[in-house]
């Protein structure tokens, strides 16, 4: 397994904008794809949550997101959101980079997504609800933006309950 440490809130790498992936880099990025998968699966086993992870969270400043949605795995290269709905949803957001903190945020109810898979195929999807929220969160990481920056107000923070 290629488990890597997840950078935590306050690490300056998390606030950097990631570089796009070029087609000729994909083969050499396979170890990063594996590390994202293994790291997320390790976290899920240890703490019981986690649907996605962005490359900067393991210190790689490339525009890559790995999703694992009930065993359905996706590697998103150079993902872009557009066509964001005016309808918003409010929720408690969590993050692997600050696993014990929840942040109350607003996210777009739906949006459109375009990305490339590792075989360089272009994919387009309309996403909504939980998937929309997740992708907004993960793509924010690629822009160096953490959920804490989207807090509704100064009282929009709470600690996760521990068992």
C-alpha angles and dihedrals in degrees: 000000000000098000113167130190115263113235112241134223110289096034105128093221089069090064096055125102112243125234120240119256116246120215093245090057097059097090093050090049094061091099088055092051089050092047092051091051095044094044094050093046090049092051092048090052092049103039104017101238142075130107100177145016132193124219096245089061087070093040099264112127097206129114097255130130126185119203129190110186108179091321095318103122127202133177111203116198119195094351118192129189120209139154091050113189123244087227111094134197127207120217147150106262124203132192137198088228091062103020098173096049127081121197125200107228141162119235134178113269092225141000143161123263131203123183144142126247121220090269085060094246114149115236127193124191140166108225132190145177115358095005091049090051092047095049093047088053095047096044089049086061089058088056093049092252122133127201090250087070089061096052109141092225143331091286095054096099132091138160119252112251112252121217 
